[in-house]
PDB file of C-alpha atoms and ligand atoms in Angstrom:
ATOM      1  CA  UNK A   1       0.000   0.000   0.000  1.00 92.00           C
ATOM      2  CA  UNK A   2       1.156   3.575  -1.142  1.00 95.00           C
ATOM      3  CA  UNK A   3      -0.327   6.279   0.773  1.00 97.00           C
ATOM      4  CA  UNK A   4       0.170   9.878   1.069  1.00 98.00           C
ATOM      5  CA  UNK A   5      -0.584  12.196   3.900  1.00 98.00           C
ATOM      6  CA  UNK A   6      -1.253  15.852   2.792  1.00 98.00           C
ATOM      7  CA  UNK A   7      -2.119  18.506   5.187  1.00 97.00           C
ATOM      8  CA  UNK A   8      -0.127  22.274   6.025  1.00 97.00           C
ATOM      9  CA  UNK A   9       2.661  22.169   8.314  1.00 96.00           C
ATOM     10  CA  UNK A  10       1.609  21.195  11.823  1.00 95.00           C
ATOM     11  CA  UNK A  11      -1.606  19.047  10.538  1.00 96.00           C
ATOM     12  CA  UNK A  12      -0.124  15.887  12.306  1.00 96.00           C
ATOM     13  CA  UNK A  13       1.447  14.143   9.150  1.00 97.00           C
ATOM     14  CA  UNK A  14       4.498  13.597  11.113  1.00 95.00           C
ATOM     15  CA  UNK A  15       2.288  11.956  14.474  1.00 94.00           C
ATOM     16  CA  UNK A  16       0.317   9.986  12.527  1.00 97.00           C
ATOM     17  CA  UNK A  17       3.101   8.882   9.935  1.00 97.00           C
ATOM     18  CA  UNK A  18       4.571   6.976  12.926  1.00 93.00           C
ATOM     19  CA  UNK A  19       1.615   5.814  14.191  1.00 95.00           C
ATOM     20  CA  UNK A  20       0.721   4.155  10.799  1.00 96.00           C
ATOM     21  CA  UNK A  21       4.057   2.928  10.207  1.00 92.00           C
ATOM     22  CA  UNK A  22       4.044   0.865  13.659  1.00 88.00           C
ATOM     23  CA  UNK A  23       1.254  -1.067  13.098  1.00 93.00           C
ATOM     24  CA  UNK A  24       1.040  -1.367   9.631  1.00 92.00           C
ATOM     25  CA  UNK A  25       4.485  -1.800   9.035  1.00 89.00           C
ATOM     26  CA  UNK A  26       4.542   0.435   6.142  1.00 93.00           C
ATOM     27  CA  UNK A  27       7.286   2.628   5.536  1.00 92.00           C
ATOM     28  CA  UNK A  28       7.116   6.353   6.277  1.00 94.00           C
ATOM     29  CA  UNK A  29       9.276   8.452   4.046  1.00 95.00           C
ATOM     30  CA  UNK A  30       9.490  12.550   5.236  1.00 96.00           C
ATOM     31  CA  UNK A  31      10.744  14.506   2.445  1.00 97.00           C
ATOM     32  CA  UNK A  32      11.149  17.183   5.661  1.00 96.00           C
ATOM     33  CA  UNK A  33      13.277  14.327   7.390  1.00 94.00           C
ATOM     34  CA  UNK A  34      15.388  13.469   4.857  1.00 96.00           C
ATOM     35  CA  UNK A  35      16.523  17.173   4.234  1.00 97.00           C
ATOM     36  CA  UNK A  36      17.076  17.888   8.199  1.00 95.00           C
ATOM     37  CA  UNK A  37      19.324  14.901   7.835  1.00 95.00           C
ATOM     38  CA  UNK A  38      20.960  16.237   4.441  1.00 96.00           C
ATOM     39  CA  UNK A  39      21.643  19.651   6.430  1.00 96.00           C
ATOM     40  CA  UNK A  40      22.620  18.088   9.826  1.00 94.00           C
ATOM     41  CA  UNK A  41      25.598  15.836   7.567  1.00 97.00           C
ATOM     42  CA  UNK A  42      26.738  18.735   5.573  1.00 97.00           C
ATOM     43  CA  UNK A  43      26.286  17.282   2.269  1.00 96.00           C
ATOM     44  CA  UNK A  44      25.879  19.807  -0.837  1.00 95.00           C
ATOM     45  CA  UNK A  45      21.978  19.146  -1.346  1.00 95.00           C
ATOM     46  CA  UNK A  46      22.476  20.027   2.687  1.00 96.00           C
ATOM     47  CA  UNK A  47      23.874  22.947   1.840  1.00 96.00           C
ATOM     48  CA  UNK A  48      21.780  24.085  -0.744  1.00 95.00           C
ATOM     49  CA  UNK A  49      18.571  22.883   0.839  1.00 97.00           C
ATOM     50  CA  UNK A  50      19.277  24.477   4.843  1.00 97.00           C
ATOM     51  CA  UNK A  51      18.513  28.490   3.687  1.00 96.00           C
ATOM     52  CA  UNK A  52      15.626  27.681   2.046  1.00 98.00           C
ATOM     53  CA  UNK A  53      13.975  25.604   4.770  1.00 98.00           C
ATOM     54  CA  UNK A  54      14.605  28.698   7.517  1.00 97.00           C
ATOM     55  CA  UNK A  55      13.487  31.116   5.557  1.00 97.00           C
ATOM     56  CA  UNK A  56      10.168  28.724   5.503  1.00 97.00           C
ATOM     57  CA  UNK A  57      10.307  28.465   1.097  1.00 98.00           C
ATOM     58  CA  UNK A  58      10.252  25.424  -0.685  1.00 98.00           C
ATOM     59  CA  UNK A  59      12.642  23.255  -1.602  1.00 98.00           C
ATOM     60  CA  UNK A  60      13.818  22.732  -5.650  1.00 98.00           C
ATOM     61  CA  UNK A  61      11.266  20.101  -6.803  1.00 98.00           C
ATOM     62  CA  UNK A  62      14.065  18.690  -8.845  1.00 96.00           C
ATOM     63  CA  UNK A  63      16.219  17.956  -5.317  1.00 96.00           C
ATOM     64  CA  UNK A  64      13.103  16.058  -3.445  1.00 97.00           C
ATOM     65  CA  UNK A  65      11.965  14.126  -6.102  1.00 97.00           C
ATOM     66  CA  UNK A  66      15.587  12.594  -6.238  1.00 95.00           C
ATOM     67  CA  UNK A  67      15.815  12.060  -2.774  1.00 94.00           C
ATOM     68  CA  UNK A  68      12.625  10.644  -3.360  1.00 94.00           C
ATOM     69  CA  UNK A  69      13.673   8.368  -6.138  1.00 93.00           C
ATOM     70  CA  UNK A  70      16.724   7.218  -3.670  1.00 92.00           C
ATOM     71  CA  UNK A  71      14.666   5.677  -1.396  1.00 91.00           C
ATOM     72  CA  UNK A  72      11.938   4.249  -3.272  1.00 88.00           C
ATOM     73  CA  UNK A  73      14.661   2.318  -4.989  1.00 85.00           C
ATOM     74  CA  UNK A  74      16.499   1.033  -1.280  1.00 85.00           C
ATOM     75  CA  UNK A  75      12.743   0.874  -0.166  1.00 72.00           C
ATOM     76  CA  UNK A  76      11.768  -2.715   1.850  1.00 71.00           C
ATOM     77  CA  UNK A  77       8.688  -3.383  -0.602  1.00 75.00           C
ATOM     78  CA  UNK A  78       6.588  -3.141   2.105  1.00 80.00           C
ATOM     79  CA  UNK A  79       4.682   0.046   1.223  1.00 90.00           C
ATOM     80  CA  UNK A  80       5.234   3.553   2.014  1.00 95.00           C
ATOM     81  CA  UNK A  81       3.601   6.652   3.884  1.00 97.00           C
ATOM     82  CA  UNK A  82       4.431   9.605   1.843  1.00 97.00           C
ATOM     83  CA  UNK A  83       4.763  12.560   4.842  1.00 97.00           C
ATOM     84  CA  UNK A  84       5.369  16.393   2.993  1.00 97.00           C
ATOM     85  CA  UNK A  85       5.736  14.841  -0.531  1.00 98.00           C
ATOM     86  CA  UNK A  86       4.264  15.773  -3.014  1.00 98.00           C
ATOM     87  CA  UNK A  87       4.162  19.406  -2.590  1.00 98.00           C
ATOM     88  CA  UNK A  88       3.878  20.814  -5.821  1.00 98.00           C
ATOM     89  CA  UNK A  89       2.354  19.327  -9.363  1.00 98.00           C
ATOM     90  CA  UNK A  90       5.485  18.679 -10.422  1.00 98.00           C
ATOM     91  CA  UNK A  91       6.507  16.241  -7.583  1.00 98.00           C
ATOM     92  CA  UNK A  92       2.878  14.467  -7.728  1.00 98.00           C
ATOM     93  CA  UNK A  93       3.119  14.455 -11.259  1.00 98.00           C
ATOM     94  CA  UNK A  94       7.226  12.835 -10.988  1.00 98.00           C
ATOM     95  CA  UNK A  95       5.613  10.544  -8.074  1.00 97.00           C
ATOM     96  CA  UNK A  96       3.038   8.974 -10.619  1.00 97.00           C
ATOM     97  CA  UNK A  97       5.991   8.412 -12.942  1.00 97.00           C
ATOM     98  CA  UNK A  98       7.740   7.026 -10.386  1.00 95.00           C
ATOM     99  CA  UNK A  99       4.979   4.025  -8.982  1.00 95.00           C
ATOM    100  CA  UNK A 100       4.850   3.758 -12.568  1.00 95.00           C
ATOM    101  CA  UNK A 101       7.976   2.605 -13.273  1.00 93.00           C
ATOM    102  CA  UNK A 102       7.842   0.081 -10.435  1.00 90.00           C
ATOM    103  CA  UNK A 103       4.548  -1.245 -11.360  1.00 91.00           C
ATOM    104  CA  UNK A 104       2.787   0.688  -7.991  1.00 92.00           C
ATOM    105  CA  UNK A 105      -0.158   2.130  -7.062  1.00 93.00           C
ATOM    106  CA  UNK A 106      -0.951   5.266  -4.993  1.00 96.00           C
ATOM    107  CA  UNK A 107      -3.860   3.396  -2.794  1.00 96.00           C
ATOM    108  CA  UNK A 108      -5.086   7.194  -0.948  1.00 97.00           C
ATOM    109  CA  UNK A 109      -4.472  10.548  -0.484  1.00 98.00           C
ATOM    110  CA  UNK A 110      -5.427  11.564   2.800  1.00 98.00           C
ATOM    111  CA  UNK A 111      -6.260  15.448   3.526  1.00 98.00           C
ATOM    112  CA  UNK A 112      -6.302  16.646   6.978  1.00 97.00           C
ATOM    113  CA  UNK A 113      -8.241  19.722   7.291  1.00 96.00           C
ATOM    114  CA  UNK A 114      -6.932  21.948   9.860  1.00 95.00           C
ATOM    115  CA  UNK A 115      -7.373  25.633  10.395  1.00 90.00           C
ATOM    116  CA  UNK A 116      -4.491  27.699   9.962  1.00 87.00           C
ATOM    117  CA  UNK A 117      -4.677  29.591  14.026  1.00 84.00           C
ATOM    118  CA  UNK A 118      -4.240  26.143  15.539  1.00 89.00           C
ATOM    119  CA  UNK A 119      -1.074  25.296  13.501  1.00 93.00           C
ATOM    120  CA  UNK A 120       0.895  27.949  15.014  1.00 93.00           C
ATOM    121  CA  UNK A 121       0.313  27.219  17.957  1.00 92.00           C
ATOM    122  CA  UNK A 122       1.191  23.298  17.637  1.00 93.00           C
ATOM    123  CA  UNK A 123       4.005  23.911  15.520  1.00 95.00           C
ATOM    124  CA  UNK A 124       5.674  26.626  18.188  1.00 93.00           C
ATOM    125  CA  UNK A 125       5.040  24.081  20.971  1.00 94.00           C
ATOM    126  CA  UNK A 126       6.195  21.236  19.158  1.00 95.00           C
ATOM    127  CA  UNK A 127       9.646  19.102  20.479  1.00 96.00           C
ATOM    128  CA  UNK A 128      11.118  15.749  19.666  1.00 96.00           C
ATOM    129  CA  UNK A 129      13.605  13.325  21.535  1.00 97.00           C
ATOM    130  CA  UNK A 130      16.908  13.973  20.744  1.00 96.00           C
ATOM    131  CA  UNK A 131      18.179  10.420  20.114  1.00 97.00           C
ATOM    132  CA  UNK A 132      15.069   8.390  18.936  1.00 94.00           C
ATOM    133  CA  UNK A 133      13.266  11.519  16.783  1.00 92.00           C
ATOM    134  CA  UNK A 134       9.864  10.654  18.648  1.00 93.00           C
ATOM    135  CA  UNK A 135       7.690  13.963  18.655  1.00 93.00           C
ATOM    136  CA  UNK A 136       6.273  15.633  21.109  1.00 96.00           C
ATOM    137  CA  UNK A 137       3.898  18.677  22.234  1.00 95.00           C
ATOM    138  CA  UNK A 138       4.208  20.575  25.712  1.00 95.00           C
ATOM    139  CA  UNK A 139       0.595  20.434  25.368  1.00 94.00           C
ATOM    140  CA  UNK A 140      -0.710  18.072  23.133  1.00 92.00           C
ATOM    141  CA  UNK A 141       1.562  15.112  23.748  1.00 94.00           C
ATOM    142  CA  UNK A 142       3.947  15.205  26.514  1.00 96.00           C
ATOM    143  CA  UNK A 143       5.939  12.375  27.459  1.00 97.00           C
ATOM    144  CA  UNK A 144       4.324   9.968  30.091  1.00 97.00           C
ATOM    145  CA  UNK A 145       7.547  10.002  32.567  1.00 97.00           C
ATOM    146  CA  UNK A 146       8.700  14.195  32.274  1.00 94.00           C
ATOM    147  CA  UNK A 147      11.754  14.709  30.918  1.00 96.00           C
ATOM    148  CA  UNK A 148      12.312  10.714  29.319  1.00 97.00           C
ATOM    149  CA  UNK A 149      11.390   9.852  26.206  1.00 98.00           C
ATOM    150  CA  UNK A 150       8.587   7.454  25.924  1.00 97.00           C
ATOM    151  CA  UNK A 151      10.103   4.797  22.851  1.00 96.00           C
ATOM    152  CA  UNK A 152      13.629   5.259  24.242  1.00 97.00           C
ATOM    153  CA  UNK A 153      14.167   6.387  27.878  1.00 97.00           C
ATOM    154  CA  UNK A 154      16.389   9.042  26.437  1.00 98.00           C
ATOM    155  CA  UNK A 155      16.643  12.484  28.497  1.00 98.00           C
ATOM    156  CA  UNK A 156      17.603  15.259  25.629  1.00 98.00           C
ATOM    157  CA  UNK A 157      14.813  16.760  23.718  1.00 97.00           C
ATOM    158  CA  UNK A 158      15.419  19.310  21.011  1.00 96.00           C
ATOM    159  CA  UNK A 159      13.403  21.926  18.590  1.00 96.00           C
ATOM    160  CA  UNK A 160      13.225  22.479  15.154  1.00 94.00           C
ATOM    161  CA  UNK A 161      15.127  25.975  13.904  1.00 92.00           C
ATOM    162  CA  UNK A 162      12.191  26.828  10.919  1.00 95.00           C
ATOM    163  CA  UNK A 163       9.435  25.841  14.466  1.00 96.00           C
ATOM    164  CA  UNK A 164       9.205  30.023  14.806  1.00 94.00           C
ATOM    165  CA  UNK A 165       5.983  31.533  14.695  1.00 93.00           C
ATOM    166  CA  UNK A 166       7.681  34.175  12.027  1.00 95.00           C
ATOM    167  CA  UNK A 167       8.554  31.020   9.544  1.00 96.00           C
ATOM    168  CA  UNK A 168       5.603  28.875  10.691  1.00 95.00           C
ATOM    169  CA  UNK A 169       3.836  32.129   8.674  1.00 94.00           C
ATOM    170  CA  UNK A 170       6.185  31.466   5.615  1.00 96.00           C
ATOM    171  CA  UNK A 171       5.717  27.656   5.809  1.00 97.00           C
ATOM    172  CA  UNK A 172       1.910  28.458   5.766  1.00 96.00           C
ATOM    173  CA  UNK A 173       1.981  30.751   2.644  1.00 96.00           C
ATOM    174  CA  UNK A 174       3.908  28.137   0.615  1.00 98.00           C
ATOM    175  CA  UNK A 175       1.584  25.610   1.539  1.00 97.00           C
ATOM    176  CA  UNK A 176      -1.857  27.939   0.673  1.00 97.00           C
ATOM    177  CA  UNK A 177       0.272  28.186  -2.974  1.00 98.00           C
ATOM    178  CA  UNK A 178       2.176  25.459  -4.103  1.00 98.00           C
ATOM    179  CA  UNK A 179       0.542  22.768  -2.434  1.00 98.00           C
ATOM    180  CA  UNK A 180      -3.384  23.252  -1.789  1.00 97.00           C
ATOM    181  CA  UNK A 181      -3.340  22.842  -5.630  1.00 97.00           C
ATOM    182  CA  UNK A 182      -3.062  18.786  -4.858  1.00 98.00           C
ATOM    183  CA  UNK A 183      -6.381  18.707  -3.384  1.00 98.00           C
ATOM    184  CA  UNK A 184      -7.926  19.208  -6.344  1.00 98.00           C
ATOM    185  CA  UNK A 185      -5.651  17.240  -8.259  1.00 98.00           C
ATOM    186  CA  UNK A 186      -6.005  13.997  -6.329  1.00 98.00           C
ATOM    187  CA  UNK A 187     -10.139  14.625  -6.174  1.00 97.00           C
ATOM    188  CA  UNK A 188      -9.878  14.744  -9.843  1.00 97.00           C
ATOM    189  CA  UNK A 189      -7.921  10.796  -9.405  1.00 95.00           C
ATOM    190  CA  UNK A 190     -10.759   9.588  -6.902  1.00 95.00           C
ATOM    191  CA  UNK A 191      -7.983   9.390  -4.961  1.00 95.00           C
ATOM    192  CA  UNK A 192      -8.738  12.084  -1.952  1.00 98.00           C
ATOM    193  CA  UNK A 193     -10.324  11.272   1.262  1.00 98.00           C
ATOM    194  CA  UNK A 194     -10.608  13.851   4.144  1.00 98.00           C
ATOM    195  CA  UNK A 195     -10.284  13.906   7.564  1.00 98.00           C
ATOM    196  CA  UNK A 196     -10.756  16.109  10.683  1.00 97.00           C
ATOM    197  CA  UNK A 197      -7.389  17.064  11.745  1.00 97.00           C
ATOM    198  CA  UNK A 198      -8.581  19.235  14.470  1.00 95.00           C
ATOM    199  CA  UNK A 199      -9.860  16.640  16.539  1.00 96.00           C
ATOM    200  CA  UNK A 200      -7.580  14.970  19.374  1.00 94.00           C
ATOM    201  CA  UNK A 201      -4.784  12.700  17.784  1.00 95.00           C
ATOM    202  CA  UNK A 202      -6.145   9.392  18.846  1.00 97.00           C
ATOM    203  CA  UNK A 203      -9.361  10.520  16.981  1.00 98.00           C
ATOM    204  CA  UNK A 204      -7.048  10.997  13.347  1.00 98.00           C
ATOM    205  CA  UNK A 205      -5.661   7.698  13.940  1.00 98.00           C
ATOM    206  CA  UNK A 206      -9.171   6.009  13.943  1.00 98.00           C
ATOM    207  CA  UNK A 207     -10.092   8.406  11.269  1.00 98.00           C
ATOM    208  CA  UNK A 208      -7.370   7.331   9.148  1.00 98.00           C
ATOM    209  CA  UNK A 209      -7.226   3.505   9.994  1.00 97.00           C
ATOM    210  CA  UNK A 210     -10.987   3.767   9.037  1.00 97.00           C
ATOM    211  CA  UNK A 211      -9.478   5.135   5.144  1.00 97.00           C
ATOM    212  CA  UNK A 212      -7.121   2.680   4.696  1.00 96.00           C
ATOM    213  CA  UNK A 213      -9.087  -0.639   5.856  1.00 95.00           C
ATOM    214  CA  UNK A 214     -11.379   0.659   3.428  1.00 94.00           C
ATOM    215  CA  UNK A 215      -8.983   1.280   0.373  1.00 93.00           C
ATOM    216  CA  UNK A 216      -7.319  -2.226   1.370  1.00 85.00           C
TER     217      UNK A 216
HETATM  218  P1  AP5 B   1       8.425  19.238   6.858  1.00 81.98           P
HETATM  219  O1  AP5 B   1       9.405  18.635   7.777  1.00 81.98           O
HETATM  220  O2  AP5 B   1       7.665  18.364   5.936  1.00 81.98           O
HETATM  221  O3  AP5 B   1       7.463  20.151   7.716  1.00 81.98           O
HETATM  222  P2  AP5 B   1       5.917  20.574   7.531  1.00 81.98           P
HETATM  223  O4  AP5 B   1       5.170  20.144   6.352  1.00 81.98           O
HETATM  224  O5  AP5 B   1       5.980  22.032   7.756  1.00 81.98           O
HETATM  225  O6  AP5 B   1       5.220  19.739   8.549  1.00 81.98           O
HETATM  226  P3  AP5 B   1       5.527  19.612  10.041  1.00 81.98           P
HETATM  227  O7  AP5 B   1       6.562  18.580  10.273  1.00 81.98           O
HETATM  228  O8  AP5 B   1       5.795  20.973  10.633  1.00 81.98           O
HETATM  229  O9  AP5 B   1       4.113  19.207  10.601  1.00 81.98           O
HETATM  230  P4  AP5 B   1       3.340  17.828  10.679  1.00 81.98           P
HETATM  231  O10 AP5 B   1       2.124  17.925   9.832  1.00 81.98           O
HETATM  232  O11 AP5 B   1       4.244  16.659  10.463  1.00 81.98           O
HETATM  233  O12 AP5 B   1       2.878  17.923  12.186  1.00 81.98           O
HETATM  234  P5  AP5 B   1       3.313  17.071  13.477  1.00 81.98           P
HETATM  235  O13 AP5 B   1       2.803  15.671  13.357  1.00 81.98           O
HETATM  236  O14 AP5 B   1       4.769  17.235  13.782  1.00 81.98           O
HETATM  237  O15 AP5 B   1       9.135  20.337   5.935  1.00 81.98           O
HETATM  238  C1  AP5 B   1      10.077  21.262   6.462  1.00 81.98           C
HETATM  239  C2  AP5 B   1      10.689  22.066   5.313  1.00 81.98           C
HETATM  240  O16 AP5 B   1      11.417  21.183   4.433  1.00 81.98           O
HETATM  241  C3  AP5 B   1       9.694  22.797   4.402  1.00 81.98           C
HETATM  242  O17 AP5 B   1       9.351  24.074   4.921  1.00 81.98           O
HETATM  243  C4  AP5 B   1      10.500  22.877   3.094  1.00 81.98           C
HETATM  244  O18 AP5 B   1      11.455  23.914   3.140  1.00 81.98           O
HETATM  245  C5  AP5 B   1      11.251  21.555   3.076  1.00 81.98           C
HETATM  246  N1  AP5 B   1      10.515  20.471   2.376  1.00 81.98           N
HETATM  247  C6  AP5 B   1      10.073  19.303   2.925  1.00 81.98           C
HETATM  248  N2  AP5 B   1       9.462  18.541   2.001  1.00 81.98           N
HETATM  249  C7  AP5 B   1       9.512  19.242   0.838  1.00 81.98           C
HETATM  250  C8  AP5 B   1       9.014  18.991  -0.472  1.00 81.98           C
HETATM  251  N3  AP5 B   1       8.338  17.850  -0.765  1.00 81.98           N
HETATM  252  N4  AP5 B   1       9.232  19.934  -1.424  1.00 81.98           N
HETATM  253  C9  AP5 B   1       9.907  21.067  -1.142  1.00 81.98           C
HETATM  254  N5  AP5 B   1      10.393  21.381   0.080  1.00 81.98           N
HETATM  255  C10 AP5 B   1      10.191  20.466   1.070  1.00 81.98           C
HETATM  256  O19 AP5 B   1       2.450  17.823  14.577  1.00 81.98           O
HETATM  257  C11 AP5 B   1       2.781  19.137  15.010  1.00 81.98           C
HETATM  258  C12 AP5 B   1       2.632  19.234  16.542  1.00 81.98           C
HETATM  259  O20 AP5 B   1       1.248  19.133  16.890  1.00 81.98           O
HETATM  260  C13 AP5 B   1       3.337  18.102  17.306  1.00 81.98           C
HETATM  261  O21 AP5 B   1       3.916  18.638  18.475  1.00 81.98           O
HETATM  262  C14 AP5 B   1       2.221  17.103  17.642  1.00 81.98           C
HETATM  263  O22 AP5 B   1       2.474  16.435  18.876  1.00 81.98           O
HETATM  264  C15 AP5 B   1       0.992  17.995  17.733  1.00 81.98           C
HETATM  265  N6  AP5 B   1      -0.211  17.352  17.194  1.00 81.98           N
HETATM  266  C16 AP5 B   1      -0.281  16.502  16.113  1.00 81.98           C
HETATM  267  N7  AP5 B   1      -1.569  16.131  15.902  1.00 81.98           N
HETATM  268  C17 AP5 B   1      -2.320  16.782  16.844  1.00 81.98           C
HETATM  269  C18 AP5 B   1      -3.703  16.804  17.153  1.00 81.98           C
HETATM  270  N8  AP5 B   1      -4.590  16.087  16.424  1.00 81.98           N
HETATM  271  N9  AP5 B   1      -4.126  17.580  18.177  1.00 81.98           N
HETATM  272  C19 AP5 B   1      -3.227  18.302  18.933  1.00 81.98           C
HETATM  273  N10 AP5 B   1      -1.888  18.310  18.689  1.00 81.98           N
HETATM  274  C20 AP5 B   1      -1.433  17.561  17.662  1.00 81.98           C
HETATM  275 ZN1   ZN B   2      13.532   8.765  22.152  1.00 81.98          ZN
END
């Protein structure tokens, strides 16, 4: 199964990526992720790729679709959760090509419909462990024992630089332009089905599990 989770930064991709990929053992694959890593290592796309991100902007389509590419072709076979790809036509459009080639389907697109006020404040109160990458919310979703990470005991937690309420704005505007567009797009395919983002996360997950027992 090939899903995608679309949704404007702060929706919950990221939460319920995980989520999915536990217990379905599907493989999630964050275009926002992979870049962090690409930056954090030093590498040139790193390089190219870490001004853009803090100033909020989009990323060349032509440098995620290849990062893209990379790991569809190391990928386990097992099925992926696409979390912040596609973005723009052009990546949904390179992403057909791409299950194409291997003889894939995209199986849903799911839309999480969130209103823009609540995003800031998730996003600004967002954190994650520092070792295992589990997420985290000082409100939302704090970790059962304070101070230890739930999946790995660890004691370090960290924030994301572009997790501002300046660039959160920025990171808004580029979704309301480059990527609403998709909505349409993937209606057009028969391919969209939405769900309430606002409600609690436990909600989503039922929401969503509900989606893909259906589309299996
Ligand atoms: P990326 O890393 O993809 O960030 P994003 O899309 O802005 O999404 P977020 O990770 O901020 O939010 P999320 O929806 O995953 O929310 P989360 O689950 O964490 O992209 C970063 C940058 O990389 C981009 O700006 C761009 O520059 C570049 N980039 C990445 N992909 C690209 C691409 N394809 N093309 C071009 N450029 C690209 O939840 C947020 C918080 O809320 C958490 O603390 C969580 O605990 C909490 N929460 C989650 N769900 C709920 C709920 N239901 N109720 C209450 N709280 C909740
Ligand atoms: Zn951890």
């Amino acid at each position: 199964m090939n899903l995608i989770l679309l949704g404007p930064p702060g929706a919950g991709k990221g939460t319920q990526a995980s989520m999915i990929e536990e217990e379905r053992g599907l493989e999630q694959l964050s275009t926002g992720d992979m870049l962090r890593a690409a930056v954090a290592a030093g590498t040139d796309l790193g390089q190219e790729a870490e001004k853009i991100m803090a100033r909020g902007d989009l990323v060349p389509d032509e440098l995620v679709i290849g990062l893209i590419a990379e790991r569809m072709d190391q990928g386990t076979g097992k099925g992926t959760i696409l979390d912040g790809f596609p973005r723009t036509i052009a990546q949904a459009e390179a992403l057909d090509a791409l299950l194409d080639e291997r003889g894939e389907k995209l199986d849903a697109v799911i839309e999480m419909e969130v209103n823009d006020d609540a995003l800031v404040e998730r996003i600004t109160g967002r954190f994650s462990c520092a070792q295992c990458g589990a997420g985290y919310h000082d409100v939302y979703k704090r970790p059962k024992v304070a101070g230890e990470c739930d999946r790995c005991g660890a004691t370090e937690f960290v924030r994301r630089k572009d997790d501002t309420e300046e660039v959160v704005r920025s990171r808004l505007k580029a979704y309301h332009e480059q990527t609403k567009p998709l909505i349409d797009f993937y209606k057009n395919k028969g391919r969209l089905y939405a769900v309430d983002g606002m409600a609690d996360i436990a909600e989503v997950h039922d929401a969503i599990a509900k989606v893909l027992d259906d589309v299996s």
